[in-house]
Structure formats: C-alpha cells, structure tokens
mmCIF file with all atom_site columns, C-alpha atoms in Angstrom:
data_model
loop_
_atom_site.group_PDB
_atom_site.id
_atom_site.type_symbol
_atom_site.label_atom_id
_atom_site.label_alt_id
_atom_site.label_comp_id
_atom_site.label_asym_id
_atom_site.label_entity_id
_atom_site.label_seq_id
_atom_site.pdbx_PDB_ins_code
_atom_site.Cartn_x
_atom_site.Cartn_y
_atom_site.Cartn_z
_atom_site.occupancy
_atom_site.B_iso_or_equiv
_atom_site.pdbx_formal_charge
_atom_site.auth_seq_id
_atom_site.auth_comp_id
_atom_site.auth_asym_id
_atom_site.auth_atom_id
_atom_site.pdbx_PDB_model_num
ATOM 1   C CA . UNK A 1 1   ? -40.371 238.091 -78.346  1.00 95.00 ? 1   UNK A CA 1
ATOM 2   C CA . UNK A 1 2   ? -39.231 235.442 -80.541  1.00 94.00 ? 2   UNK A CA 1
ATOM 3   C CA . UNK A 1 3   ? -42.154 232.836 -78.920  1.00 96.00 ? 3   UNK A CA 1
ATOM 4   C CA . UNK A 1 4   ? -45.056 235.224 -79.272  1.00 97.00 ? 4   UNK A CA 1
ATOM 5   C CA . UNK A 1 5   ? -43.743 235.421 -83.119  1.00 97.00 ? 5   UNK A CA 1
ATOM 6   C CA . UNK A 1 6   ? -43.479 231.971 -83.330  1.00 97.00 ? 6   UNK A CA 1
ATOM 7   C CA . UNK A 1 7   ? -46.854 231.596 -81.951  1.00 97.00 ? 7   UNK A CA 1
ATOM 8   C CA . UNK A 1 8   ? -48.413 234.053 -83.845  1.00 97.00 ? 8   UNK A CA 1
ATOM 9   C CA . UNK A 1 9   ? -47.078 232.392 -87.162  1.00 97.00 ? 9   UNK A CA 1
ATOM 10  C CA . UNK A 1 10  ? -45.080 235.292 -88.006  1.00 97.00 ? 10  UNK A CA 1
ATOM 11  C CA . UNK A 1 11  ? -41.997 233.525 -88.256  1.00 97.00 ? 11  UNK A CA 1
ATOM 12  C CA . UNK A 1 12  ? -41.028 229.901 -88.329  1.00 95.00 ? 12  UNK A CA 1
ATOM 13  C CA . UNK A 1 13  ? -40.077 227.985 -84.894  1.00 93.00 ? 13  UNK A CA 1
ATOM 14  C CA . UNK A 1 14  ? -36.551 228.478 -83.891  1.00 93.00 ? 14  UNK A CA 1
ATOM 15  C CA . UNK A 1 15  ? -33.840 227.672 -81.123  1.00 93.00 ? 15  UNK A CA 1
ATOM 16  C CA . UNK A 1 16  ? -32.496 230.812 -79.345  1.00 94.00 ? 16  UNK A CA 1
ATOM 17  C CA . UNK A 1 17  ? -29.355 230.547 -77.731  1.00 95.00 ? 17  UNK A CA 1
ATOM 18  C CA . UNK A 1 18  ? -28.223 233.458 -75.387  1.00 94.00 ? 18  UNK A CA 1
ATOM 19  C CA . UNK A 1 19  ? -24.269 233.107 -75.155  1.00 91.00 ? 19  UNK A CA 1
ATOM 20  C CA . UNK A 1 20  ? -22.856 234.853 -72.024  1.00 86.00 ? 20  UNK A CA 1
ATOM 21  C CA . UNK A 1 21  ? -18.855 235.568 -72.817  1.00 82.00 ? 21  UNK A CA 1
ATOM 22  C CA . UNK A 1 22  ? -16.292 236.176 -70.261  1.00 86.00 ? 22  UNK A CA 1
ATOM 23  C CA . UNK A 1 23  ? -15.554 239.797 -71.535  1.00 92.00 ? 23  UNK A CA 1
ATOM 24  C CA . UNK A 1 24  ? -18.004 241.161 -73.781  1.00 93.00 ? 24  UNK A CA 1
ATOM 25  C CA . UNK A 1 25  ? -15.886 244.033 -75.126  1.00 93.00 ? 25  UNK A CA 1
ATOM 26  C CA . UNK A 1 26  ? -12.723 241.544 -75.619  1.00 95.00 ? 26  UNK A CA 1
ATOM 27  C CA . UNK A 1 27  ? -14.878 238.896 -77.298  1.00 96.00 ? 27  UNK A CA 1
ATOM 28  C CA . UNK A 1 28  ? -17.144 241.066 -79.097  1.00 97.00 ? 28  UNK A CA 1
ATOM 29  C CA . UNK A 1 29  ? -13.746 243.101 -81.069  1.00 96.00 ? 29  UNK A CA 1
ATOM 30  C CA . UNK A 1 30  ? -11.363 242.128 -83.812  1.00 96.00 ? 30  UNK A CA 1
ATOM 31  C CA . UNK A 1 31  ? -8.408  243.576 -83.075  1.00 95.00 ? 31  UNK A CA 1
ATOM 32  C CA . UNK A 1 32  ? -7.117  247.224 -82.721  1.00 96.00 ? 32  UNK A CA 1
ATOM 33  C CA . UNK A 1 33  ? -4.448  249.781 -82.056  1.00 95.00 ? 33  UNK A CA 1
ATOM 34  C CA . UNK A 1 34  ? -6.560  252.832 -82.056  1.00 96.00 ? 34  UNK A CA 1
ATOM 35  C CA . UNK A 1 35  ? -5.787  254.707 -78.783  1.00 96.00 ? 35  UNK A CA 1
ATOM 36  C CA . UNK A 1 36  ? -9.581  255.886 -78.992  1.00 94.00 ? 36  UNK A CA 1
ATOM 37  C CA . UNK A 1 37  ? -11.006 252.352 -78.722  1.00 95.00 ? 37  UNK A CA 1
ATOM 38  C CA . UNK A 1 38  ? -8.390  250.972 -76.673  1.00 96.00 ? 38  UNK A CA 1
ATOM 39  C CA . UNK A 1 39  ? -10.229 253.340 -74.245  1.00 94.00 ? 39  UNK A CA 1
ATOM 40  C CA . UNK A 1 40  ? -13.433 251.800 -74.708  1.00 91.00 ? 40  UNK A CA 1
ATOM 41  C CA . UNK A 1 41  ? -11.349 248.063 -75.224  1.00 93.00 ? 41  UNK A CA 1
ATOM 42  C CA . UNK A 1 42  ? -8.649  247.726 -73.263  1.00 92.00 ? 42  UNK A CA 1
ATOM 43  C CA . UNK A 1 43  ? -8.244  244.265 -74.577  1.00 94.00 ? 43  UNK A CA 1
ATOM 44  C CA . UNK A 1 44  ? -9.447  244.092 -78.079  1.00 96.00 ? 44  UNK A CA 1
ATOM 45  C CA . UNK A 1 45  ? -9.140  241.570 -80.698  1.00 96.00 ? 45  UNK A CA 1
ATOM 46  C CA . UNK A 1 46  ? -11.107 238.369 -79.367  1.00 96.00 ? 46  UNK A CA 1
ATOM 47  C CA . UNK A 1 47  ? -14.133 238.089 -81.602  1.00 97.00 ? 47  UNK A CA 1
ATOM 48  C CA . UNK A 1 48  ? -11.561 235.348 -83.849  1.00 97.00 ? 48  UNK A CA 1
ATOM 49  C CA . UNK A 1 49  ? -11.802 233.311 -80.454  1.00 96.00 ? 49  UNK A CA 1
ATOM 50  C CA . UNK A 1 50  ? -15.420 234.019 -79.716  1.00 96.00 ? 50  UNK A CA 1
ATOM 51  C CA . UNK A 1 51  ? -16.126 232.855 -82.887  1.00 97.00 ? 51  UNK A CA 1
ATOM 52  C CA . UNK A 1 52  ? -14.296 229.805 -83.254  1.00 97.00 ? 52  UNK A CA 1
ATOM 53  C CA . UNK A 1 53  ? -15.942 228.811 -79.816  1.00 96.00 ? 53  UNK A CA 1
ATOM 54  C CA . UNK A 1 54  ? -19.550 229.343 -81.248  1.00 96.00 ? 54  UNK A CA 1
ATOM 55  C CA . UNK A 1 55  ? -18.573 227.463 -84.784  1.00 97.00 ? 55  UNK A CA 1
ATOM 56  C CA . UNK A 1 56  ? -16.321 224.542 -83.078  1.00 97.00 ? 56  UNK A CA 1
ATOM 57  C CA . UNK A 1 57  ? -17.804 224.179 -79.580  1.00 97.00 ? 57  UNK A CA 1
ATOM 58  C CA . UNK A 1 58  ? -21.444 225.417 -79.337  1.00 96.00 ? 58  UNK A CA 1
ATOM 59  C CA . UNK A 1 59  ? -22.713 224.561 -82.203  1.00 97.00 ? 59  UNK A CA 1
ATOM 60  C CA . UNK A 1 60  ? -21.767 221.018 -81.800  1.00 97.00 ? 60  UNK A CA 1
ATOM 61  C CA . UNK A 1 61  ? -22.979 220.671 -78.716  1.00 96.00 ? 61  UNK A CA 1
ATOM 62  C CA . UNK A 1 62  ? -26.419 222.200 -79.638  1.00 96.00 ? 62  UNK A CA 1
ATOM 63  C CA . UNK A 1 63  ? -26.685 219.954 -82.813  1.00 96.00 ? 63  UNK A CA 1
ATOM 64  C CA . UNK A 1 64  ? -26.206 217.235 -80.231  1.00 97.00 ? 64  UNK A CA 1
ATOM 65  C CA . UNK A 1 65  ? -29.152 218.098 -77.891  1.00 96.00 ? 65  UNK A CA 1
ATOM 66  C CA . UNK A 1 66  ? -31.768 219.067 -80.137  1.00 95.00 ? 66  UNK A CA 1
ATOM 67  C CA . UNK A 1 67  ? -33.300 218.652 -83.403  1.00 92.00 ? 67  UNK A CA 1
ATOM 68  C CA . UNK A 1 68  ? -31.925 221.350 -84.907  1.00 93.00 ? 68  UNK A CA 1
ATOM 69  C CA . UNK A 1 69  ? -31.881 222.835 -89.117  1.00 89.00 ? 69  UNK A CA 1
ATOM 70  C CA . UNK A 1 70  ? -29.430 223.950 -91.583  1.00 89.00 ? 70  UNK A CA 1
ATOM 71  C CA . UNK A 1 71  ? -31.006 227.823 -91.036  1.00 93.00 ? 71  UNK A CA 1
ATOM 72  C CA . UNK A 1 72  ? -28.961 229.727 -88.450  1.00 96.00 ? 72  UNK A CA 1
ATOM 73  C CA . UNK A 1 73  ? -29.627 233.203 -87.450  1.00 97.00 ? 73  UNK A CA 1
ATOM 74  C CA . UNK A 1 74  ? -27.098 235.844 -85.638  1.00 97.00 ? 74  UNK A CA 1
ATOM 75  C CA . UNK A 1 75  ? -28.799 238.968 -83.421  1.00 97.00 ? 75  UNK A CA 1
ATOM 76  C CA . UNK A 1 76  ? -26.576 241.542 -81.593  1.00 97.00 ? 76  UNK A CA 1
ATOM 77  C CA . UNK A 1 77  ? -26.890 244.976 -81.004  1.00 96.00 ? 77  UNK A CA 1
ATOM 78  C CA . UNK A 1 78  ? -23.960 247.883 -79.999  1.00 95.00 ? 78  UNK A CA 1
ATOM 79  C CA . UNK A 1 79  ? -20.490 245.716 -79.972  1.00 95.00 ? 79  UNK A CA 1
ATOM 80  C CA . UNK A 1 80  ? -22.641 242.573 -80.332  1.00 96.00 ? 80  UNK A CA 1
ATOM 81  C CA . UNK A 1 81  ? -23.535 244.379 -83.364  1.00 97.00 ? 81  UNK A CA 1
ATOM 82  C CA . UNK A 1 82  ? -20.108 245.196 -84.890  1.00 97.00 ? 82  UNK A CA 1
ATOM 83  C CA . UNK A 1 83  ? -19.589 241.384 -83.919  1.00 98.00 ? 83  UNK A CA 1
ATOM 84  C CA . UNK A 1 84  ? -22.452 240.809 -86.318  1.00 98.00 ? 84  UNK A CA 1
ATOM 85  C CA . UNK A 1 85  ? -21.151 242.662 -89.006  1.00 98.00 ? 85  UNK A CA 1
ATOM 86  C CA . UNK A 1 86  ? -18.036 241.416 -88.313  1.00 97.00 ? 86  UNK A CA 1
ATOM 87  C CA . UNK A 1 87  ? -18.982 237.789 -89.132  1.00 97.00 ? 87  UNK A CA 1
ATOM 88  C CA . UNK A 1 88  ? -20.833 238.355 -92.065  1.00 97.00 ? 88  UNK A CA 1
ATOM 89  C CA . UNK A 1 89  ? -17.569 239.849 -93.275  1.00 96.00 ? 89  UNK A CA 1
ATOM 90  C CA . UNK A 1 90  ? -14.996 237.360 -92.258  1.00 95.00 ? 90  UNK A CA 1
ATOM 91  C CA . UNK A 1 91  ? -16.746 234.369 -91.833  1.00 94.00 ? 91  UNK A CA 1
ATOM 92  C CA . UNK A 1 92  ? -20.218 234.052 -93.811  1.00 91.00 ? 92  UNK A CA 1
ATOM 93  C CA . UNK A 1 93  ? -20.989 230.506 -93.521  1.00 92.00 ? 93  UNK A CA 1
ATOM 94  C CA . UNK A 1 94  ? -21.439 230.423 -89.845  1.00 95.00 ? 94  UNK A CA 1
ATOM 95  C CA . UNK A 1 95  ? -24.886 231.960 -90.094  1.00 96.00 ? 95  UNK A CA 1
ATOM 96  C CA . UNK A 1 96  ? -27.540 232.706 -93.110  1.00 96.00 ? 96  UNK A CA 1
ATOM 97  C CA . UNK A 1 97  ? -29.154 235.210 -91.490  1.00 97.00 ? 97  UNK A CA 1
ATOM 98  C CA . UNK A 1 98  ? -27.441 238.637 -89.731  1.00 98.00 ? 98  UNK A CA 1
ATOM 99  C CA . UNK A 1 99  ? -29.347 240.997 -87.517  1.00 98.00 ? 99  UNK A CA 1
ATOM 100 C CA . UNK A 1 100 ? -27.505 244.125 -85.815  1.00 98.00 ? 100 UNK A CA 1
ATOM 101 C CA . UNK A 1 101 ? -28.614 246.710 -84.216  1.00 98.00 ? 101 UNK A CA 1
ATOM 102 C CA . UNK A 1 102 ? -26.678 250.213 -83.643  1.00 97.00 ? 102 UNK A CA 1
ATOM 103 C CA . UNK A 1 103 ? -23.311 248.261 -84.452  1.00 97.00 ? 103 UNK A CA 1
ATOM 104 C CA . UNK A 1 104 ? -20.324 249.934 -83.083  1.00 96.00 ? 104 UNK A CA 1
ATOM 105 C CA . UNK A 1 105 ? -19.149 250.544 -86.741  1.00 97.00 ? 105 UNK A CA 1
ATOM 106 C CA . UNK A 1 106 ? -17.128 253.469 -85.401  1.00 96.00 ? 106 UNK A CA 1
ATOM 107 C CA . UNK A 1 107 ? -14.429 251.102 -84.029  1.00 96.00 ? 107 UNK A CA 1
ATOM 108 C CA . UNK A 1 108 ? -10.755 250.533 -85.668  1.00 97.00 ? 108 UNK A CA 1
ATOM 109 C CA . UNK A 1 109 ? -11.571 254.013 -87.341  1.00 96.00 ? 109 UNK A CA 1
ATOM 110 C CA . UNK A 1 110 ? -14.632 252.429 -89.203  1.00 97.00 ? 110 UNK A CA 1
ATOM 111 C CA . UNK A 1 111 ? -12.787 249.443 -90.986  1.00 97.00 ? 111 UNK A CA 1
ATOM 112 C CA . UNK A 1 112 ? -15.363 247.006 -91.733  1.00 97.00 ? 112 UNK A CA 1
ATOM 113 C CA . UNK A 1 113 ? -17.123 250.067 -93.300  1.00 97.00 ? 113 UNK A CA 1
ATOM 114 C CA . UNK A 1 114 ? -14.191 251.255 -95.145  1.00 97.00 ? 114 UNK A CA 1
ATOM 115 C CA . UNK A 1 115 ? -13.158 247.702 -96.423  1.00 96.00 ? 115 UNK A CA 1
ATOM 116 C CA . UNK A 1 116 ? -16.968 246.344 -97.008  1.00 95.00 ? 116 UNK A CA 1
ATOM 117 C CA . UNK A 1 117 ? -15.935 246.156 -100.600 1.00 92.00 ? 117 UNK A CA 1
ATOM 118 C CA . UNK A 1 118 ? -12.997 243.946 -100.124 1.00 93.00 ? 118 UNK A CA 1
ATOM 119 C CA . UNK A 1 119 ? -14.146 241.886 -97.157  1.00 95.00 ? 119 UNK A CA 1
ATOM 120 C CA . UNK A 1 120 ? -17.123 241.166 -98.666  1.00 92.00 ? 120 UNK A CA 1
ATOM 121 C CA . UNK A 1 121 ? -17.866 238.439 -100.868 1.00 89.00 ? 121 UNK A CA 1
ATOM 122 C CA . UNK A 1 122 ? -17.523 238.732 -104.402 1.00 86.00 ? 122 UNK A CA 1
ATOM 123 C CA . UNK A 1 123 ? -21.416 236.954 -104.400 1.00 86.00 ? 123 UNK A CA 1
ATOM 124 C CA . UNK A 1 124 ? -24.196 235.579 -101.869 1.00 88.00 ? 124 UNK A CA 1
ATOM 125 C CA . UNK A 1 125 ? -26.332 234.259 -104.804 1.00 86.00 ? 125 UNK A CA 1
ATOM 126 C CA . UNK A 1 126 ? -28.799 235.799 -102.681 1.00 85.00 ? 126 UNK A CA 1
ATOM 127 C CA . UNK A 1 127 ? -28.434 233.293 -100.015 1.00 89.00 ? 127 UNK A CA 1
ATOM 128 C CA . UNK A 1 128 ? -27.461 235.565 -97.093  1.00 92.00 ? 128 UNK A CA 1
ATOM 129 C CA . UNK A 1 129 ? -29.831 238.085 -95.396  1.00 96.00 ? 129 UNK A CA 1
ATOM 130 C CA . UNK A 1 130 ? -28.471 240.904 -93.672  1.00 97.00 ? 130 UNK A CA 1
ATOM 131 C CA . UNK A 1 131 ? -30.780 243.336 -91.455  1.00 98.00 ? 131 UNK A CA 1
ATOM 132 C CA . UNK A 1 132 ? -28.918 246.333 -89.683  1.00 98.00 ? 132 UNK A CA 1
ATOM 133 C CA . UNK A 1 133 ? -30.179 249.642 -88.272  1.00 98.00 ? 133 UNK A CA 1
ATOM 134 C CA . UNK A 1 134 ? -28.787 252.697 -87.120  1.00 97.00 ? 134 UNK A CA 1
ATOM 135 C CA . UNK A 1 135 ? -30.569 254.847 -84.488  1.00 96.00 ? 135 UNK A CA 1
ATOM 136 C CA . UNK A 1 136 ? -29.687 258.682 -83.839  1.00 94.00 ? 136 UNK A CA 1
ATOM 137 C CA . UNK A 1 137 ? -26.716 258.046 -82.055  1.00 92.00 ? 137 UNK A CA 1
ATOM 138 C CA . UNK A 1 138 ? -23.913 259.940 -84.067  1.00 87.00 ? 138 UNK A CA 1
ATOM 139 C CA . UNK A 1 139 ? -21.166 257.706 -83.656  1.00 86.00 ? 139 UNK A CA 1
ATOM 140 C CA . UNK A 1 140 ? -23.630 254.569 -84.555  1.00 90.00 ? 140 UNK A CA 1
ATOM 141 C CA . UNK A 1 141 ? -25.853 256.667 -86.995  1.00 93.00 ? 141 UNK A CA 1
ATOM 142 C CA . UNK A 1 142 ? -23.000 257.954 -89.726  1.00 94.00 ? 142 UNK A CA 1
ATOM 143 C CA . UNK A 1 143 ? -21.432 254.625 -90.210  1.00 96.00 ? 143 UNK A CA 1
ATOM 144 C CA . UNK A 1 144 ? -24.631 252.166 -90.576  1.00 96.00 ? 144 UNK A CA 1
ATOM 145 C CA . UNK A 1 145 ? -25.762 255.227 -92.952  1.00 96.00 ? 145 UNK A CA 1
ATOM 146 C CA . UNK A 1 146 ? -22.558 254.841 -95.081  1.00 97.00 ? 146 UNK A CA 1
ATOM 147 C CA . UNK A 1 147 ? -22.617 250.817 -95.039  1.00 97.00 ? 147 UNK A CA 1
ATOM 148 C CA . UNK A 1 148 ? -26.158 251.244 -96.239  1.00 96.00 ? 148 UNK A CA 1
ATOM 149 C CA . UNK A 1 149 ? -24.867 253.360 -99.526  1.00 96.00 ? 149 UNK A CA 1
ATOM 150 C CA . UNK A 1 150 ? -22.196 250.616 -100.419 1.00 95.00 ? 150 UNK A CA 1
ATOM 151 C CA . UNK A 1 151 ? -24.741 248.050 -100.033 1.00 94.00 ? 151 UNK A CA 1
ATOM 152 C CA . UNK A 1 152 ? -26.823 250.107 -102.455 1.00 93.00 ? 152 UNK A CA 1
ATOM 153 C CA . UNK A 1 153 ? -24.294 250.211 -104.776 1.00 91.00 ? 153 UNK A CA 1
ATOM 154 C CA . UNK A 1 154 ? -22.899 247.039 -104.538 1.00 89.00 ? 154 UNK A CA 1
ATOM 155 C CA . UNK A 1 155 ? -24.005 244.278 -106.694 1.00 82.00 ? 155 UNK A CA 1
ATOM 156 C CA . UNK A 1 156 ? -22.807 241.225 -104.123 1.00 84.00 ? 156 UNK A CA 1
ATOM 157 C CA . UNK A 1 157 ? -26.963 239.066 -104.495 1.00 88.00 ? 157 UNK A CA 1
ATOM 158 C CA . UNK A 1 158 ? -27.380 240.284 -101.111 1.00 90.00 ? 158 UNK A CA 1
ATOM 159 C CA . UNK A 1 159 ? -30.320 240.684 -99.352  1.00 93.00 ? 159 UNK A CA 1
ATOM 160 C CA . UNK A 1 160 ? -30.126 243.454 -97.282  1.00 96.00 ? 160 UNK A CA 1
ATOM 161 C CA . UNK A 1 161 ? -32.389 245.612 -95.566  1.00 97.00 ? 161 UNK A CA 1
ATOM 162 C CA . UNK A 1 162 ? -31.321 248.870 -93.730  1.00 98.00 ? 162 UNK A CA 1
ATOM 163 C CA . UNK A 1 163 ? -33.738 250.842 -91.159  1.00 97.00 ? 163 UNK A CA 1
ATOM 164 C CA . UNK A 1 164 ? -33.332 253.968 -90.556  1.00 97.00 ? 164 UNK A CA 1
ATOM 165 C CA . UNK A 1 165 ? -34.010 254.839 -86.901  1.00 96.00 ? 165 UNK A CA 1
ATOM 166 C CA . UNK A 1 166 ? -33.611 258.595 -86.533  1.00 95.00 ? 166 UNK A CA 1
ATOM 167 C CA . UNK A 1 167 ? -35.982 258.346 -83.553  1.00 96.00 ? 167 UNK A CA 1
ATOM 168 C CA . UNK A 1 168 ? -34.524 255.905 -81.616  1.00 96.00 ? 168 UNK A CA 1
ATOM 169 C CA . UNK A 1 169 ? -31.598 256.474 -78.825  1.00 96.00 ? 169 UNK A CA 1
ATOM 170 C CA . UNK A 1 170 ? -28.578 253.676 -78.736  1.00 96.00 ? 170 UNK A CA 1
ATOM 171 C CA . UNK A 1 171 ? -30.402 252.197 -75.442  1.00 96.00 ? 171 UNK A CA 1
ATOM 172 C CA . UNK A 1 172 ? -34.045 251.978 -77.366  1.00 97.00 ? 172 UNK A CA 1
ATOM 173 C CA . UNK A 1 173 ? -33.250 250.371 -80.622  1.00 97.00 ? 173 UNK A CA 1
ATOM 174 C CA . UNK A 1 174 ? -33.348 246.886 -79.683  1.00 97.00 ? 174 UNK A CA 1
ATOM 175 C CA . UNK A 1 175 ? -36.665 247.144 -78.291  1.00 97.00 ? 175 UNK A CA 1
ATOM 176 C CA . UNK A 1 176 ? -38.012 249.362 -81.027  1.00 97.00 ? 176 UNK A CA 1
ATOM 177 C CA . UNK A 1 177 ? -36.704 247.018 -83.998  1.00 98.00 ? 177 UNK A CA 1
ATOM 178 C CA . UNK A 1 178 ? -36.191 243.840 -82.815  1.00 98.00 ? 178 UNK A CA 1
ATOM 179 C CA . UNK A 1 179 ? -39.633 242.417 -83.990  1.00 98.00 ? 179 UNK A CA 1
ATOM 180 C CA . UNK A 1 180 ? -39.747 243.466 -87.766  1.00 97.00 ? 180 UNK A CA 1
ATOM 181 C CA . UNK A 1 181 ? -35.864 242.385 -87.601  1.00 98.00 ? 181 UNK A CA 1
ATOM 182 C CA . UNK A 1 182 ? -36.793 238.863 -86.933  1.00 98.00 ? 182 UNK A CA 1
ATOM 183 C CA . UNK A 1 183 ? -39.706 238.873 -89.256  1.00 98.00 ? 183 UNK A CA 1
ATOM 184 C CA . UNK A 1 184 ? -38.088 240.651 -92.204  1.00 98.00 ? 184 UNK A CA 1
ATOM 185 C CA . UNK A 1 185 ? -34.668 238.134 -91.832  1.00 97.00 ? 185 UNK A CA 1
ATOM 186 C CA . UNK A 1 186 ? -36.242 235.006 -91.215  1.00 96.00 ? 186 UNK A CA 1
ATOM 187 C CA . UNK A 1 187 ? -39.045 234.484 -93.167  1.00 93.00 ? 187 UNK A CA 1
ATOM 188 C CA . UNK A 1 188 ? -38.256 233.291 -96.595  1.00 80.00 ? 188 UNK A CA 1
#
C-alpha cells in the first residue's frame, strides 16, 4: 500500500519498518490490574519497554543504514492501536505523525480516554497529526467515539482527524482505512 501511494504521488517517499515483538499483548500494554484485561493480558505493562527499544535501539540503528528524515510516522491497529494512542500520550516526540485503527481504548477501564485531558499536552502548536478510527465494534466503537468529543473540545493545536467507521468490523478496518490514513497524516 504505502509504495503504490508513493508511486502514485499521493504521499511523499517513506521507510516502513514492520517491528515483530516477542509478545504482542505484553509489549503492546501499559500496565494494569483490571481482572477483565488481565484475561485478555496476562502480562501487561510492557509498552514502556517496547518503546524505549524503538526510541533507543531501532531508531538508531535505522538512522545508521539509511538516509533517513526528521518526519516519523506510527501505524497500529487493535492493541497496536492503544499502543498508538498510548505514545502520543506519554511520549510525543517519538513520532509526528499517529495512525490507529480500532485501538483497544477499552483497556485499564478506558484510561487514556478518561485522562486525555491530563496526559495530553498542554499544546502541539499544531505540529502533531493524529488519525484514529473506530469501526462498529462496541468495545472499540464507544471509546474512539468519546476520544473524538474531547478532541473536539479541546483546544491542544492538534491536528486530528477522527473516521467514523460504523460499517466496518474490528478485522476489516485496517484494510478499509488504511489508505486515506496515510494520505490524510502524511501529507503536509
């Protein structure tokens, strides 16, 4: 997808980097004692690590290798999603572009939701994009809906872009979005 839009001229060239982790559920969570998700995550609360490998150790070693820009860019969808989201939160200057689809916004009894407020940066100066959608998936749909409304009423020089996917199941989103993701969030 992202060479036939590079090809096309619909966005600008870039380097994609698939990461495989060890344990995706481990290294996709911040941490949690929610007996719900600990069903899901038996061993929550590595996305700090996962992180801190991508910032201190991949990156690095990619900058290295090839001639690479400033501009980086972030896709995940599901817990790669909350990951996502996740980032943008805790630690924005990893990436200036965020793209999640149907994050798991459900997990630690929504609290990157509830939080968004104080997590969030006071300002982005409109330096950050953030793309998310939600597809008809209840548990996915509600809480990318409600992020969506504090974005709306935030006034954090975001830009943001929400999309709605009411006809879209959690295992077609990706598929469905992923090409007006990647041309809404990285084109200038």
């Amino acid at each position: 997808t992202l060479a036939k839009l590079i090809e096309e001229h619909k966005i600008p060239p870039y380097i994609l980097v698939g990461i495989e982790n060890t344990e995706r559920r481990r290294d996709l969570s911040g941490p949690t004692e929610v007996e719900y998700d600990l069903k899901y995550v038996p061993n929550p609360g590595g996305s700090n690590n996962f992180r801190s490998f991508i910032k201190n150790e991949l990156f690095p070693e990619i900058d290295s290798k090839y001639r690479t820009q400033k501009k980086k860019a972030i896709i995940g969808e599901s817990a790669a999603g909350i990951f996502v989201i996740e980032t943008f939160l805790l630690d924005n200057d990893m990436f200036d572009y965020y793209i999640a689809m149907d994050p798991a916004l459900w997990f630690n009894e929504q609290y990157l939701v509830k939080n968004f407020e104080t997590l969030s940066k006071e300002s982005y100066q409109n330096k950050k994009k953030l793309w998310f959608a939600g597809s008809e998936a209840v548990d996915m749909s509600q809480h990318t809906k409600t992020l969506s409304k504090k974005l709306e009423n935030s006034n954090k020089d975001l830009i943001w872009k929400y999309s709605d996917e009411p006809n879209e199941q959690h295992n077609t989103i990706f598929r469905a979005t992923k090409e007006k993701a990647l041309i809404w969030t990285l084109n200038e």
